[in-house]
Short mmCIF file of C-alpha atoms and ligand atoms in Angstrom, two decimals:
data_model
loop_
_atom_site.label_atom_id
_atom_site.label_comp_id
_atom_site.label_asym_id
_atom_site.label_seq_id
_atom_site.Cartn_x
_atom_site.Cartn_y
_atom_site.Cartn_z
CA MET Y 1 -1.64 -6.04 17.10
CA SER Y 2 0.65 -7.89 19.45
CA ASN Y 3 2.39 -10.13 16.96
CA THR Y 4 6.15 -9.96 16.62
CA PRO Y 5 8.11 -11.40 13.72
CA GLN Y 6 10.32 -14.37 14.56
CA GLN Y 7 12.63 -15.59 11.87
CA GLN Y 8 12.69 -19.37 11.41
CA ALA Y 9 14.49 -19.25 9.81
CA GLY Y 10 34.66 -9.73 -3.92
CA GLU Y 11 34.28 -7.97 -6.20
CA PRO Y 12 31.67 -5.31 -6.97
CA ALA Y 13 29.34 -6.19 -9.78
CA GLU Y 14 30.47 -5.38 -13.30
CA GLN Y 15 30.29 -1.64 -13.86
CA ASN Y 16 28.22 -1.92 -17.01
CA GLN Y 17 25.70 -4.15 -15.29
CA ILE Y 18 25.24 -1.71 -12.44
CA ASP Y 19 24.99 1.25 -14.79
CA SER Y 20 22.30 -0.53 -16.72
CA TYR Y 21 20.46 -1.43 -13.54
CA ARG Y 22 20.71 2.11 -12.22
CA ARG Y 23 19.26 3.58 -15.38
CA LYS Y 24 16.34 1.22 -15.10
CA LEU Y 25 15.77 2.02 -11.46
CA LEU Y 26 15.90 5.76 -11.80
CA GLY Y 27 14.16 6.09 -15.11
CA GLY Y 28 11.88 3.13 -15.44
CA GLY Y 29 13.43 2.93 -18.87
CA ALA Y 30 13.17 -0.81 -19.39
CA ALA Y 31 9.47 -0.64 -19.93
CA ILE Y 32 8.86 -0.77 -23.64
CA ALA Y 33 11.42 -3.36 -24.64
CA GLY Y 34 10.20 -5.83 -22.04
CA ALA Y 35 6.56 -5.76 -22.99
CA ALA Y 36 7.24 -6.77 -26.56
CA ALA Y 37 8.94 -9.97 -25.43
CA LEU Y 38 5.98 -11.27 -23.45
CA GLY Y 39 3.81 -14.12 -24.61
CA PRO Y 40 0.15 -13.28 -25.23
CA GLY Y 41 -1.25 -14.89 -22.09
CA VAL Y 42 1.45 -13.47 -19.86
CA PHE Y 43 1.03 -10.01 -21.33
CA PHE Y 44 -2.64 -9.58 -20.67
CA THR Y 45 -2.66 -11.15 -17.23
CA SER Y 46 0.37 -9.21 -16.09
CA VAL Y 47 -0.58 -5.82 -17.43
CA ALA Y 48 -3.87 -6.04 -15.64
CA ARG Y 49 -1.98 -6.08 -12.37
CA ALA Y 50 1.35 -4.33 -13.04
CA LYS Y 51 2.05 -1.06 -14.78
CA PRO Y 52 1.52 -0.42 -18.49
CA ALA Y 53 4.86 -0.96 -20.17
CA ASP Y 54 5.12 2.50 -21.70
CA GLN Y 55 4.36 4.37 -18.48
CA ALA Y 56 7.18 6.08 -16.55
CA VAL Y 57 7.62 5.64 -12.80
CA SER Y 58 5.10 7.88 -11.08
CA SER Y 59 3.94 8.69 -7.58
CA GLU Y 60 0.41 8.24 -8.85
CA VAL Y 61 1.15 4.53 -8.49
CA ARG Y 62 2.08 2.71 -5.32
CA TRP Y 63 2.98 -0.92 -5.71
CA GLY Y 64 2.26 -3.38 -2.97
CA PHE Y 65 1.31 -6.88 -1.92
CA LEU Y 66 -1.69 -8.29 -0.11
CA ILE Y 67 -0.67 -11.67 1.34
CA ASP Y 68 -3.25 -14.12 2.61
CA ALA Y 69 -1.58 -16.18 5.33
CA ASN Y 70 -4.60 -18.50 5.44
CA LYS Y 71 -3.61 -19.83 2.01
CA CYS Y 72 0.02 -20.38 2.95
CA ALA Y 73 0.69 -24.11 3.33
CA ASP Y 74 3.08 -25.17 6.08
CA ASN Y 75 5.37 -27.16 3.84
CA CYS Y 76 5.37 -24.79 0.85
CA ASP Y 77 8.38 -22.63 -0.01
CA LYS Y 78 7.66 -21.96 -3.67
CA CYS Y 79 7.79 -18.16 -3.25
CA VAL Y 80 11.20 -18.40 -1.59
CA THR Y 81 12.53 -20.70 -4.30
CA ALA Y 82 11.13 -18.46 -7.04
CA CYS Y 83 12.84 -15.40 -5.54
CA ASN Y 84 16.15 -17.24 -5.15
CA ASP Y 85 15.97 -18.47 -8.74
CA GLU Y 86 14.93 -15.09 -10.15
CA HIS Y 87 17.85 -13.28 -8.52
CA ASN Y 88 20.39 -16.11 -8.40
CA LEU Y 89 20.56 -16.01 -4.61
CA THR Y 90 22.74 -19.02 -4.02
CA GLY Y 91 23.71 -19.92 -0.48
CA PHE Y 92 27.18 -20.46 0.95
CA GLY Y 93 26.10 -22.93 3.63
CA ARG Y 94 25.82 -20.16 6.21
CA PRO Y 95 22.10 -19.69 6.90
CA GLU Y 96 22.82 -16.93 9.40
CA THR Y 97 24.23 -14.65 6.73
CA ASP Y 98 23.16 -16.09 3.38
CA ALA Y 99 20.96 -13.73 1.40
CA GLN Y 100 17.25 -14.43 1.62
CA TRP Y 101 15.07 -11.68 0.25
CA ILE Y 102 11.89 -13.47 1.22
CA ARG Y 103 11.67 -15.91 4.11
CA ALA Y 104 9.17 -17.97 6.04
CA VAL Y 105 8.37 -16.25 9.32
CA THR Y 106 6.26 -17.39 12.24
CA LEU Y 107 4.20 -14.75 14.02
CA ARG Y 108 3.24 -15.52 17.58
CA ASP Y 109 0.41 -13.80 19.39
CA ARG Y 110 1.87 -12.89 22.76
CA LYS Y 111 -1.44 -13.33 24.53
CA THR Y 112 -2.73 -16.57 23.06
CA GLY Y 113 0.42 -18.22 21.77
CA HIS Y 114 -1.29 -18.80 18.41
CA THR Y 115 1.23 -18.93 15.58
CA THR Y 116 0.86 -18.16 11.90
CA LYS Y 117 3.33 -18.83 9.12
CA LEU Y 118 3.72 -16.24 6.41
CA PRO Y 119 6.22 -15.10 3.81
CA MET Y 120 8.03 -11.87 4.65
CA MET Y 121 10.09 -9.66 2.45
CA CYS Y 122 10.97 -5.95 2.52
CA GLN Y 123 7.73 -4.21 3.38
CA HIS Y 124 8.48 -1.28 1.06
CA CYS Y 125 7.66 1.24 3.77
CA ALA Y 126 6.33 4.66 2.77
CA HIS Y 127 8.46 6.07 5.60
CA PRO Y 128 11.44 3.71 5.41
CA PRO Y 129 13.87 3.85 8.35
CA CYS Y 130 16.53 2.27 6.12
CA VAL Y 131 16.41 5.33 3.88
CA ASP Y 132 16.42 7.73 6.84
CA VAL Y 133 19.65 6.35 8.31
CA CYS Y 134 21.62 5.78 5.11
CA PRO Y 135 24.58 8.22 5.15
CA THR Y 136 25.16 8.15 1.39
CA GLY Y 137 21.70 8.08 -0.12
CA ALA Y 138 22.24 4.54 -1.40
CA SER Y 139 18.98 3.44 0.20
CA PHE Y 140 16.19 5.19 -1.62
CA LYS Y 141 12.51 4.99 -2.38
CA ARG Y 142 11.24 5.30 -5.93
CA ALA Y 143 8.27 7.50 -6.76
CA ASP Y 144 6.10 4.40 -7.01
CA GLY Y 145 7.00 3.26 -3.48
CA ILE Y 146 9.61 0.60 -4.31
CA VAL Y 147 12.52 0.77 -1.85
CA LEU Y 148 15.91 -0.12 -3.32
CA VAL Y 149 19.66 0.07 -2.75
CA ASP Y 150 21.92 1.80 -5.27
CA LYS Y 151 24.93 -0.51 -5.26
CA HIS Y 152 27.09 2.26 -6.73
CA ILE Y 153 27.05 4.28 -3.55
CA CYS Y 154 26.38 1.71 -0.82
CA ILE Y 155 29.45 1.69 1.44
CA GLY Y 156 28.36 -1.37 3.39
CA CYS Y 157 28.01 0.41 6.73
CA ARG Y 158 24.88 -1.67 7.42
CA TYR Y 159 23.07 1.07 9.32
CA CYS Y 160 20.01 0.24 7.22
CA MET Y 161 20.12 -3.37 8.36
CA MET Y 162 20.02 -2.25 11.97
CA ALA Y 163 17.22 0.24 11.29
CA CYS Y 164 14.90 -2.19 9.49
CA PRO Y 165 12.31 -3.58 11.93
CA TYR Y 166 11.61 -6.52 9.61
CA LYS Y 167 15.15 -7.89 9.24
CA ALA Y 168 14.57 -7.58 5.53
CA ARG Y 169 18.10 -6.72 4.51
CA SER Y 170 21.25 -8.75 4.20
CA PHE Y 171 24.92 -8.03 3.58
CA VAL Y 172 26.88 -9.65 0.80
CA HIS Y 173 29.94 -11.27 2.40
CA GLU Y 174 31.13 -13.27 -0.56
CA THR Y 175 32.26 -12.57 -4.09
CA ILE Y 176 29.22 -13.05 -6.27
CA THR Y 177 29.44 -14.78 -9.61
CA ASN Y 178 26.83 -15.73 -12.16
CA GLN Y 179 24.51 -12.90 -11.23
CA GLN Y 180 21.59 -11.71 -13.29
CA GLU Y 181 22.13 -8.54 -15.30
CA TYR Y 182 18.80 -7.16 -14.10
CA SER Y 183 19.62 -7.87 -10.47
CA PRO Y 184 23.26 -6.93 -9.85
CA ARG Y 185 24.83 -7.79 -6.51
CA GLY Y 186 28.23 -7.02 -5.07
CA LYS Y 187 30.43 -8.04 -2.16
CA GLY Y 188 30.39 -5.41 0.56
CA THR Y 189 26.95 -4.02 -0.22
CA VAL Y 190 23.51 -4.43 1.34
CA GLU Y 191 20.51 -5.82 -0.51
CA SER Y 192 16.87 -6.74 -0.08
CA CYS Y 193 13.70 -7.51 -2.04
CA THR Y 194 13.48 -5.24 -5.07
CA LEU Y 195 9.80 -5.98 -5.54
CA CYS Y 196 11.12 -7.49 -8.75
CA VAL Y 197 11.36 -3.98 -10.18
CA HIS Y 198 12.82 -5.39 -13.39
CA ARG Y 199 9.57 -7.28 -13.92
CA VAL Y 200 7.25 -4.51 -12.75
CA ASP Y 201 8.85 -2.08 -15.21
CA LYS Y 202 7.93 -4.49 -18.00
CA GLY Y 203 4.32 -4.86 -16.93
CA GLU Y 204 4.90 -8.20 -15.23
CA ILE Y 205 4.21 -9.28 -11.67
CA PRO Y 206 6.94 -10.24 -9.16
CA ALA Y 207 8.34 -13.76 -9.28
CA CYS Y 208 7.06 -14.80 -5.84
CA ALA Y 209 3.49 -13.77 -6.65
CA GLU Y 210 3.64 -15.58 -9.96
CA ALA Y 211 5.00 -18.76 -8.37
CA CYS Y 212 2.50 -19.13 -5.55
CA PRO Y 213 0.17 -22.04 -6.43
CA GLU Y 214 -2.46 -20.83 -3.95
CA LYS Y 215 -2.46 -17.23 -5.24
CA ALA Y 216 -1.74 -16.15 -1.69
CA ILE Y 217 0.37 -13.19 -2.86
CA LEU Y 218 -1.63 -10.54 -4.69
CA PHE Y 219 0.38 -7.75 -6.32
CA GLY Y 220 -1.04 -4.46 -7.51
CA ASN Y 221 -1.43 -0.70 -7.38
CA LEU Y 222 -2.54 0.42 -3.94
CA ASN Y 223 -3.36 3.90 -5.29
CA ASP Y 224 -5.88 2.62 -7.82
CA PRO Y 225 -9.27 2.06 -6.17
CA GLY Y 226 -10.24 -0.17 -9.09
CA SER Y 227 -7.28 -2.55 -8.85
CA ASP Y 228 -7.83 -6.09 -7.58
CA ILE Y 229 -5.66 -5.41 -4.55
CA SER Y 230 -7.50 -2.22 -3.58
CA GLN Y 231 -10.88 -3.82 -4.12
CA ARG Y 232 -9.99 -6.70 -1.84
CA MET Y 233 -8.54 -4.43 0.81
CA ALA Y 234 -11.72 -2.37 0.71
CA THR Y 235 -13.95 -5.38 1.30
CA GLU Y 236 -11.83 -7.74 3.41
CA ALA Y 237 -9.87 -7.17 6.61
CA SER Y 238 -6.11 -6.87 6.35
CA THR Y 239 -3.36 -5.57 8.56
CA GLU Y 240 0.27 -4.48 8.66
CA VAL Y 241 2.87 -6.35 10.69
CA ARG Y 242 3.95 -4.00 13.46
CA GLY Y 243 1.51 -1.38 12.26
CA ASP Y 244 2.17 0.42 15.52
CA LEU Y 245 5.42 1.66 13.99
CA ARG Y 246 3.37 3.74 11.53
CA LEU Y 247 5.69 3.15 8.60
CA ASP Y 248 2.77 2.83 6.16
CA LEU Y 249 3.80 -0.48 4.65
CA GLY Y 250 3.40 -1.50 1.06
CA VAL Y 251 2.73 -5.07 2.20
CA ARG Y 252 -0.43 -6.03 4.05
CA TYR Y 253 -1.52 -9.41 5.37
CA GLN Y 254 -4.74 -11.31 5.87
CA GLY Y 255 -5.23 -14.12 8.33
CA ILE Y 256 -2.95 -12.77 11.06
S1 SF4 E 301 11.05 -3.20 5.43
FE1 SF4 E 301 13.10 -2.61 6.10
S2 SF4 E 301 14.32 -2.59 4.22
FE2 SF4 E 301 12.18 -2.55 3.57
S3 SF4 E 301 11.65 -0.34 3.34
FE3 SF4 E 301 11.08 -0.96 5.44
S4 SF4 E 301 12.88 -0.43 6.69
FE4 SF4 E 301 13.56 -0.48 4.54
S1 SF4 E 302 9.02 -9.36 -5.13
FE1 SF4 E 302 10.73 -10.37 -6.21
S2 SF4 E 302 12.53 -9.82 -4.98
FE2 SF4 E 302 10.73 -9.43 -3.67
S3 SF4 E 302 10.41 -11.33 -2.49
FE3 SF4 E 302 9.13 -11.46 -4.33
S4 SF4 E 302 10.42 -12.58 -5.82
FE4 SF4 E 302 11.79 -11.81 -4.20
#
């Protein structure tokens, strides 16, 4: 396709918070405790689309999104707000550098000039350039396809930001306070969409998908032919943004 994305748009975190986060990332160990805390309705709906709470991270699963741009209203930013709220991404009045893990993007067809608005976050590439260029191994991909940054060993070189074709990553310039324990952040490190791994590991769906009133963001297991997301991808057309890069994205779109 000929579309190109156009954006319209301290102190390190407490050691114990990062250690806790790292254990969850590497081991998927948060699973059981989280499931017990869910309300009945949330539990059944979520588990149908995210992983069973007692299941470890496995390459048999690949998490992803199918986003229907046709359902995305021009004036809606509920997914962006939900992400910001979930991860306490407060701005500093500097839109150029403020963290935004999901943002409204306008794609323009070079031939026709037709534009489409869609939400864009880290595409959780199967062959992630951000991981390839990271000199310390801080950028990594989990067995289930979720691409993350280990804040322990990120040195803030920002090579990954330059390598990402989707401008999905941002650098933390300011001292961060009031952060969520499950989503630690630190000045001098790089960050991006975590696919709400803290939710997924509890059998829940990501905050942006949950918040969308039009159900435009469908989350699920791309490796399971019986999942809602796979079934829809098998019967309806969808595409990757900049599929020509052959990064095998975890996020696919409809209506572009
Ligand atoms: S979209 Fe960018 S940050 Fe996300 S996995 Fe791909 S290269 Fe890395
Ligand atoms: S999956 Fe979570 S972190 Fe990623 S864009 Fe959605 S709300 Fe933000």
